[in-house]
Every structure is written in C-alpha cells, then in structure tokens.
Amino acid sequence: MQLSENEFRSIVTYIKGNYGIDLSQKRVLITGRLENYLLRNGYQSYKEYIDIVEKDPNGKEAVNLVNVLTTNHTYFMREFEHFEYMEKVILPWLRKTQENRGKDVRIWSAASSTGEEPYTIEMVLCDFFNLDKAWNTQILATDLSTRVLQKAKSGVYLAEQIEPMPDAWKRRYFKKISSDEFQVIEDIRKKIVFRQFNLMDSIPFRGKFHIVFLRNVMIYFEEETKRRLLDRIYNHMVDGGYLFIGTTESIDKAATKFRYVQPSIYRKSI
Ligand SMILES: C[S@@+](CC[C@H](N)C(=O)[O-])C[C@H]1O[C@@H](n2cnc3c(N)ncnc32)[C@H](O)[C@@H]1O
C-alpha cells in the first residue's frame, strides 16, 4: 500500500491540528505503524481510512489512530532524581504549608502513558506520609491514548519491568500474579484516577495542583503550542507549586511565567 504525499500531509495536519504532535519528519513511523492495521482491516488505501477519521474525530478509527501513532515509551525509575527531589524538598514544604489547610496534596501526571510514573509518585507519597490517613493525597493521571490508559489501570507489569525498583517497594507495593507478572496492589491503584485528556484542550479539572509531572511529552510540540500549554498549566497550579519536565527538555525562560529552579524543575512564584 502506497502512502502518497497528499495522504501523508493529511495525516500530519490532522494529528498536529488536534493533538499538537508534529509528525512531519516521521513518514517511516506512520507507514510502519499504520500499514499493517489498514491491510488487516480491509482498507484499500490510506485515503479511505483518513476520510473516516476526519468525518468522525471521536469515532473508533480516530481513537485508534491516536493509539497507533503516539509514542508511549516509559519505564520505572525514569529520571528518578525528580522523585528524590519531591521527597526531600517538595513534600516537606507541603507538610508544613498544608498542615492547617486541609492536608490536601494534589498531583497531576499529565502524560502518564502506561502508569509507571503515577504509581511511582504514589509510592513516594505512601512512604513519606507513612499511610497517615489524615493526609488526603490525590493523583490524577491522564494521557491522550486510551490504549496506554487501559494498561495503566490494570497495574500489571512484567517482572523485568519492575526489576529496577527498590526491593522494599517490590515487596510492599506489588503482588505476584503469574510466573512473570506482578500487579500494583489495590491500595495503590485505587488512589490514582486515570482519565483520557488531550493536553491541547482547556483544563477541566477542579482544584489546583501542587505538583505537575509533564515529562517527555513536549518534545512533540512546537514552541507556541508549548507556551500556551505551559500557561494553562501555570494557571491551574497553586502558588509555589512545582513542575517537572523531562531531563532532556527545556523551557524558553522568556516564554514562561514559571521560575527556573534547576534543570527540568520549575516553580510557580509564591
Ligand atoms: C514518552 S510518553 C511519557 C511518559 C512519562 N511521562 C515519562 O516521562 O516516562 C509521552 C506520552 O504523551 C502522550 N501524549 C502525546 N500527545 C499528547 C496530548 N496532546 N495530550 C495528552 N497526552 C499526549 C502520549 O500518548 C504518550 O503516552
């Protein structure tokens, strides 16, 4: 099946216009991931498929296109320095400032992929607050792809995926469910709310966040898209709240209200 220049451009325009993801240099990725799907599902051409997607942007094929074309690579212990910073700097600050303000802590994992990031956040919280029920910690985990969210909700990982985690966490927060699979225990799973959300949309969630993880997703966005997204997130954070981005990413200081703390860590002014 041939992907014509016009068809390629239609897909690139559709994905960028709706989700901010720039695939203009990713022709091989598009054909590599779509061709088999189209052949298996009886499509005669890319055009036939694109027409269906464009006619119904909330339909099954549009959802499928996102599931196929997003890059969801993640792993436990990725950029672990962020979790250490959270434990050593941010949580002590929150314990002090939230002590008399309802003991609420709200965290958003804004491109959570298959769940490794939000589950790790919850494990750090459990260790820090020592399961003290007085503290009301909420984690919202969102992603564009329904496929990864489904996987995240199940909390099931291969033994080799949880291998890099500290032994104490493996013992405390996972249970073995087959010869090579482990599941995050229910007490951890039930603390996280998983939702499908497109970062291009206005933020509908109630309550402002104390910490936002926006790691390894902006690499696909143009500068202007990034700037507008960061503005929306800024407005949805409490004063003094912290933002983590991927360690290989950066924010143009002139284009954001966030204050630079150290590489990949930013803060809203108090
Ligand atoms: C590489 S993963 C990052 C996972 C995790 N944050 C990490 O750092 O390991 C990027 C995720 O961003 C999601 N994504 C891409 N564009 C998005 C958008 N417009 N809205 C929400 N999520 C998006 C993808 O579906 C993918 O799961």
PDB file of N, CA and C and ligand atoms in Angstrom, residues 18-21 66 70-75 78-79 109-114 116-118 142-146 148 197-201 213-221 246 249, ligand 1:
ATOM      1  N   ASN A  18      -5.047  18.524  15.896  1.00  0.00           N
ATOM      2  CA  ASN A  18      -5.879  18.051  17.004  1.00  0.00           C
ATOM      3  C   ASN A  18      -5.099  17.752  18.283  1.00  0.00           C
ATOM      4  N   TYR A  19      -3.847  17.298  18.132  1.00  0.00           N
ATOM      5  CA  TYR A  19      -3.123  16.829  19.327  1.00  0.00           C
ATOM      6  C   TYR A  19      -1.772  17.508  19.535  1.00  0.00           C
ATOM      7  N   GLY A  20      -1.406  18.410  18.630  1.00  0.00           N
ATOM      8  CA  GLY A  20      -0.146  19.146  18.793  1.00  0.00           C
ATOM      9  C   GLY A  20       1.095  18.345  18.412  1.00  0.00           C
ATOM     10  N   ILE A  21       0.920  17.092  18.069  1.00  0.00           N
ATOM     11  CA  ILE A  21       2.092  16.230  17.815  1.00  0.00           C
ATOM     12  C   ILE A  21       2.578  16.435  16.376  1.00  0.00           C
ATOM     13  N   VAL A  66      -4.823   7.587  17.146  1.00  0.00           N
ATOM     14  CA  VAL A  66      -4.035   8.129  18.257  1.00  0.00           C
ATOM     15  C   VAL A  66      -3.293   6.990  18.970  1.00  0.00           C
ATOM     16  N   THR A  70       0.849   7.467  18.731  1.00  0.00           N
ATOM     17  CA  THR A  70       1.561   8.097  19.856  1.00  0.00           C
ATOM     18  C   THR A  70       2.734   7.206  20.270  1.00  0.00           C
ATOM     19  N   THR A  71       3.758   7.865  20.774  1.00  0.00           N
ATOM     20  CA  THR A  71       4.938   7.131  21.251  1.00  0.00           C
ATOM     21  C   THR A  71       4.886   7.150  22.771  1.00  0.00           C
ATOM     22  N   ASN A  72       4.765   5.965  23.355  1.00  0.00           N
ATOM     23  CA  ASN A  72       4.412   5.881  24.775  1.00  0.00           C
ATOM     24  C   ASN A  72       5.532   5.327  25.655  1.00  0.00           C
ATOM     25  N   HIS A  73       6.739   5.347  25.129  1.00  0.00           N
ATOM     26  CA  HIS A  73       7.844   4.704  25.845  1.00  0.00           C
ATOM     27  C   HIS A  73       8.051   5.318  27.240  1.00  0.00           C
ATOM     28  N   THR A  74       8.070   4.477  28.249  1.00  0.00           N
ATOM     29  CA  THR A  74       8.321   4.925  29.617  1.00  0.00           C
ATOM     30  C   THR A  74       8.825   3.727  30.412  1.00  0.00           C
ATOM     31  N   TYR A  75       9.316   3.972  31.606  1.00  0.00           N
ATOM     32  CA  TYR A  75       9.789   2.840  32.422  1.00  0.00           C
ATOM     33  C   TYR A  75       9.922   3.277  33.871  1.00  0.00           C
ATOM     34  N   ARG A  78      12.469   6.041  35.770  1.00  0.00           N
ATOM     35  CA  ARG A  78      12.942   7.023  34.797  1.00  0.00           C
ATOM     36  C   ARG A  78      13.135   8.378  35.487  1.00  0.00           C
ATOM     37  N   GLU A  79      14.267   8.990  35.287  1.00  0.00           N
ATOM     38  CA  GLU A  79      14.567  10.310  35.850  1.00  0.00           C
ATOM     39  C   GLU A  79      14.212  10.333  37.344  1.00  0.00           C
ATOM     40  N   SER A 109      -0.115  13.775  36.889  1.00  0.00           N
ATOM     41  CA  SER A 109       0.821  13.155  35.948  1.00  0.00           C
ATOM     42  C   SER A 109       0.179  13.335  34.570  1.00  0.00           C
ATOM     43  N   ALA A 110       0.678  14.321  33.799  1.00  0.00           N
ATOM     44  CA  ALA A 110      -0.094  14.831  32.665  1.00  0.00           C
ATOM     45  C   ALA A 110       0.143  14.108  31.339  1.00  0.00           C
ATOM     46  N   ALA A 111       1.089  13.182  31.315  1.00  0.00           N
ATOM     47  CA  ALA A 111       1.248  12.323  30.127  1.00  0.00           C
ATOM     48  C   ALA A 111       1.741  10.995  30.697  1.00  0.00           C
ATOM     49  N   SER A 112       0.800  10.299  31.329  1.00  0.00           N
ATOM     50  CA  SER A 112       1.183   9.212  32.251  1.00  0.00           C
ATOM     51  C   SER A 112       1.521   7.916  31.540  1.00  0.00           C
ATOM     52  N   SER A 113       1.189   7.819  30.258  1.00  0.00           N
ATOM     53  CA  SER A 113       1.455   6.613  29.480  1.00  0.00           C
ATOM     54  C   SER A 113       0.975   5.362  30.251  1.00  0.00           C
ATOM     55  N   THR A 114       1.793   4.343  30.344  1.00  0.00           N
ATOM     56  CA  THR A 114       1.322   3.070  30.910  1.00  0.00           C
ATOM     57  C   THR A 114       1.346   3.010  32.445  1.00  0.00           C
ATOM     58  N   GLU A 116       3.691   3.869  34.900  1.00  0.00           N
ATOM     59  CA  GLU A 116       4.883   3.761  35.757  1.00  0.00           C
ATOM     60  C   GLU A 116       5.099   5.045  36.565  1.00  0.00           C
ATOM     61  N   GLU A 117       4.887   6.206  35.928  1.00  0.00           N
ATOM     62  CA  GLU A 117       5.116   7.495  36.595  1.00  0.00           C
ATOM     63  C   GLU A 117       4.121   7.736  37.753  1.00  0.00           C
ATOM     64  N   PRO A 118       2.799   7.681  37.515  1.00  0.00           N
ATOM     65  CA  PRO A 118       1.885   7.933  38.643  1.00  0.00           C
ATOM     66  C   PRO A 118       2.005   6.892  39.769  1.00  0.00           C
ATOM     67  N   THR A 142      -3.293  11.363  33.418  1.00  0.00           N
ATOM     68  CA  THR A 142      -4.007  11.492  32.143  1.00  0.00           C
ATOM     69  C   THR A 142      -3.080  11.208  30.966  1.00  0.00           C
ATOM     70  N   ASP A 143      -3.674  10.793  29.885  1.00  0.00           N
ATOM     71  CA  ASP A 143      -2.939  10.601  28.633  1.00  0.00           C
ATOM     72  C   ASP A 143      -3.945  10.709  27.496  1.00  0.00           C
ATOM     73  N   LEU A 144      -3.412  10.929  26.308  1.00  0.00           N
ATOM     74  CA  LEU A 144      -4.250  11.007  25.116  1.00  0.00           C
ATOM     75  C   LEU A 144      -4.696   9.617  24.664  1.00  0.00           C
ATOM     76  N   SER A 145      -3.832   8.660  24.849  1.00  0.00           N
ATOM     77  CA  SER A 145      -4.067   7.322  24.301  1.00  0.00           C
ATOM     78  C   SER A 145      -4.885   6.458  25.259  1.00  0.00           C
ATOM     79  N   THR A 146      -6.027   5.968  24.768  1.00  0.00           N
ATOM     80  CA  THR A 146      -6.864   5.105  25.617  1.00  0.00           C
ATOM     81  C   THR A 146      -6.192   3.743  25.812  1.00  0.00           C
ATOM     82  N   VAL A 148      -2.939   3.062  26.289  1.00  0.00           N
ATOM     83  CA  VAL A 148      -1.997   3.037  27.412  1.00  0.00           C
ATOM     84  C   VAL A 148      -2.718   3.215  28.750  1.00  0.00           C
ATOM     85  N   PHE A 197      -7.221  12.552  28.430  1.00  0.00           N
ATOM     86  CA  PHE A 197      -7.243  14.014  28.302  1.00  0.00           C
ATOM     87  C   PHE A 197      -6.221  14.465  27.257  1.00  0.00           C
ATOM     88  N   ASN A 198      -6.671  15.351  26.383  1.00  0.00           N
ATOM     89  CA  ASN A 198      -5.808  15.919  25.349  1.00  0.00           C
ATOM     90  C   ASN A 198      -5.210  17.227  25.874  1.00  0.00           C
ATOM     91  N   LEU A 199      -3.907  17.287  25.968  1.00  0.00           N
ATOM     92  CA  LEU A 199      -3.238  18.478  26.516  1.00  0.00           C
ATOM     93  C   LEU A 199      -3.468  19.740  25.683  1.00  0.00           C
ATOM     94  N   MET A 200      -4.058  19.594  24.499  1.00  0.00           N
ATOM     95  CA  MET A 200      -4.379  20.774  23.679  1.00  0.00           C
ATOM     96  C   MET A 200      -5.661  21.451  24.174  1.00  0.00           C
ATOM     97  N   ASP A 201      -6.444  20.760  25.000  1.00  0.00           N
ATOM     98  CA  ASP A 201      -7.741  21.295  25.449  1.00  0.00           C
ATOM     99  C   ASP A 201      -7.575  22.159  26.704  1.00  0.00           C
ATOM    100  N   PHE A 213       3.652  16.702  36.798  1.00  0.00           N
ATOM    101  CA  PHE A 213       4.672  15.997  36.014  1.00  0.00           C
ATOM    102  C   PHE A 213       4.267  16.121  34.545  1.00  0.00           C
ATOM    103  N   LEU A 214       5.084  16.812  33.768  1.00  0.00           N
ATOM    104  CA  LEU A 214       4.807  16.983  32.334  1.00  0.00           C
ATOM    105  C   LEU A 214       6.070  16.522  31.602  1.00  0.00           C
ATOM    106  N   ARG A 215       6.375  15.245  31.788  1.00  0.00           N
ATOM    107  CA  ARG A 215       7.694  14.769  31.370  1.00  0.00           C
ATOM    108  C   ARG A 215       7.643  14.039  30.026  1.00  0.00           C
ATOM    109  N   ASN A 216       8.560  14.408  29.182  1.00  0.00           N
ATOM    110  CA  ASN A 216       8.768  13.710  27.902  1.00  0.00           C
ATOM    111  C   ASN A 216       7.530  13.671  27.017  1.00  0.00           C
ATOM    112  N   VAL A 217       6.809  14.764  26.987  1.00  0.00           N
ATOM    113  CA  VAL A 217       5.684  14.877  26.061  1.00  0.00           C
ATOM    114  C   VAL A 217       5.831  16.125  25.193  1.00  0.00           C
ATOM    115  N   MET A 218       6.431  17.179  25.742  1.00  0.00           N
ATOM    116  CA  MET A 218       6.508  18.429  24.958  1.00  0.00           C
ATOM    117  C   MET A 218       7.489  18.318  23.795  1.00  0.00           C
ATOM    118  N   ILE A 219       8.310  17.286  23.787  1.00  0.00           N
ATOM    119  CA  ILE A 219       9.249  17.101  22.665  1.00  0.00           C
ATOM    120  C   ILE A 219       8.518  17.034  21.326  1.00  0.00           C
ATOM    121  N   TYR A 220       7.231  16.652  21.364  1.00  0.00           N
ATOM    122  CA  TYR A 220       6.489  16.527  20.108  1.00  0.00           C
ATOM    123  C   TYR A 220       5.780  17.821  19.718  1.00  0.00           C
ATOM    124  N   PHE A 221       5.846  18.845  20.576  1.00  0.00           N
ATOM    125  CA  PHE A 221       5.065  20.060  20.338  1.00  0.00           C
ATOM    126  C   PHE A 221       5.936  21.206  19.824  1.00  0.00           C
ATOM    127  N   GLY A 246      10.795  16.630  31.288  1.00  0.00           N
ATOM    128  CA  GLY A 246      11.831  15.617  31.053  1.00  0.00           C
ATOM    129  C   GLY A 246      13.224  16.226  31.152  1.00  0.00           C
ATOM    130  N   GLU A 249      14.477  17.925  28.135  1.00  0.00           N
ATOM    131  CA  GLU A 249      13.631  19.004  27.601  1.00  0.00           C
ATOM    132  C   GLU A 249      14.015  20.336  28.241  1.00  0.00           C
TER     133      GLU A 249
HETATM  134  C1  LIG B   1       7.004   9.229  26.063  1.00  0.00           C
HETATM  135  S1  LIG B   1       5.482   9.181  26.955  1.00  0.00           S
HETATM  136  C2  LIG B   1       5.972   9.922  28.503  1.00  0.00           C
HETATM  137  C3  LIG B   1       5.586   9.076  29.711  1.00  0.00           C
HETATM  138  C4  LIG B   1       6.097   9.587  31.049  1.00  0.00           C
HETATM  139  N1  LIG B   1       5.632  10.912  31.346  1.00  0.00           N
HETATM  140  C5  LIG B   1       7.620   9.550  31.082  1.00  0.00           C
HETATM  141  O1  LIG B   1       8.260  10.594  31.153  1.00  0.00           O
HETATM  142  O2  LIG B   1       8.190   8.448  31.030  1.00  0.00           O
HETATM  143  C6  LIG B   1       4.571  10.503  26.161  1.00  0.00           C
HETATM  144  C7  LIG B   1       3.065  10.365  26.344  1.00  0.00           C
HETATM  145  O3  LIG B   1       2.460  11.599  25.957  1.00  0.00           O
HETATM  146  C8  LIG B   1       1.193  11.296  25.405  1.00  0.00           C
HETATM  147  N2  LIG B   1       0.729  12.445  24.597  1.00  0.00           N
HETATM  148  C9  LIG B   1       1.192  12.894  23.400  1.00  0.00           C
HETATM  149  N3  LIG B   1       0.481  13.953  22.977  1.00  0.00           N
HETATM  150  C10 LIG B   1      -0.461  14.192  23.934  1.00  0.00           C
HETATM  151  C11 LIG B   1      -1.510  15.149  24.059  1.00  0.00           C
HETATM  152  N4  LIG B   1      -1.756  16.070  23.126  1.00  0.00           N
HETATM  153  N5  LIG B   1      -2.289  15.088  25.169  1.00  0.00           N
HETATM  154  C12 LIG B   1      -2.056  14.163  26.129  1.00  0.00           C
HETATM  155  N6  LIG B   1      -1.087  13.229  26.062  1.00  0.00           N
HETATM  156  C13 LIG B   1      -0.292  13.243  24.975  1.00  0.00           C
HETATM  157  C14 LIG B   1       1.433  10.035  24.585  1.00  0.00           C
HETATM  158  O4  LIG B   1       0.236   9.316  24.367  1.00  0.00           O
HETATM  159  C15 LIG B   1       2.451   9.285  25.466  1.00  0.00           C
HETATM  160  O5  LIG B   1       1.850   8.286  26.254  1.00  0.00           O
END
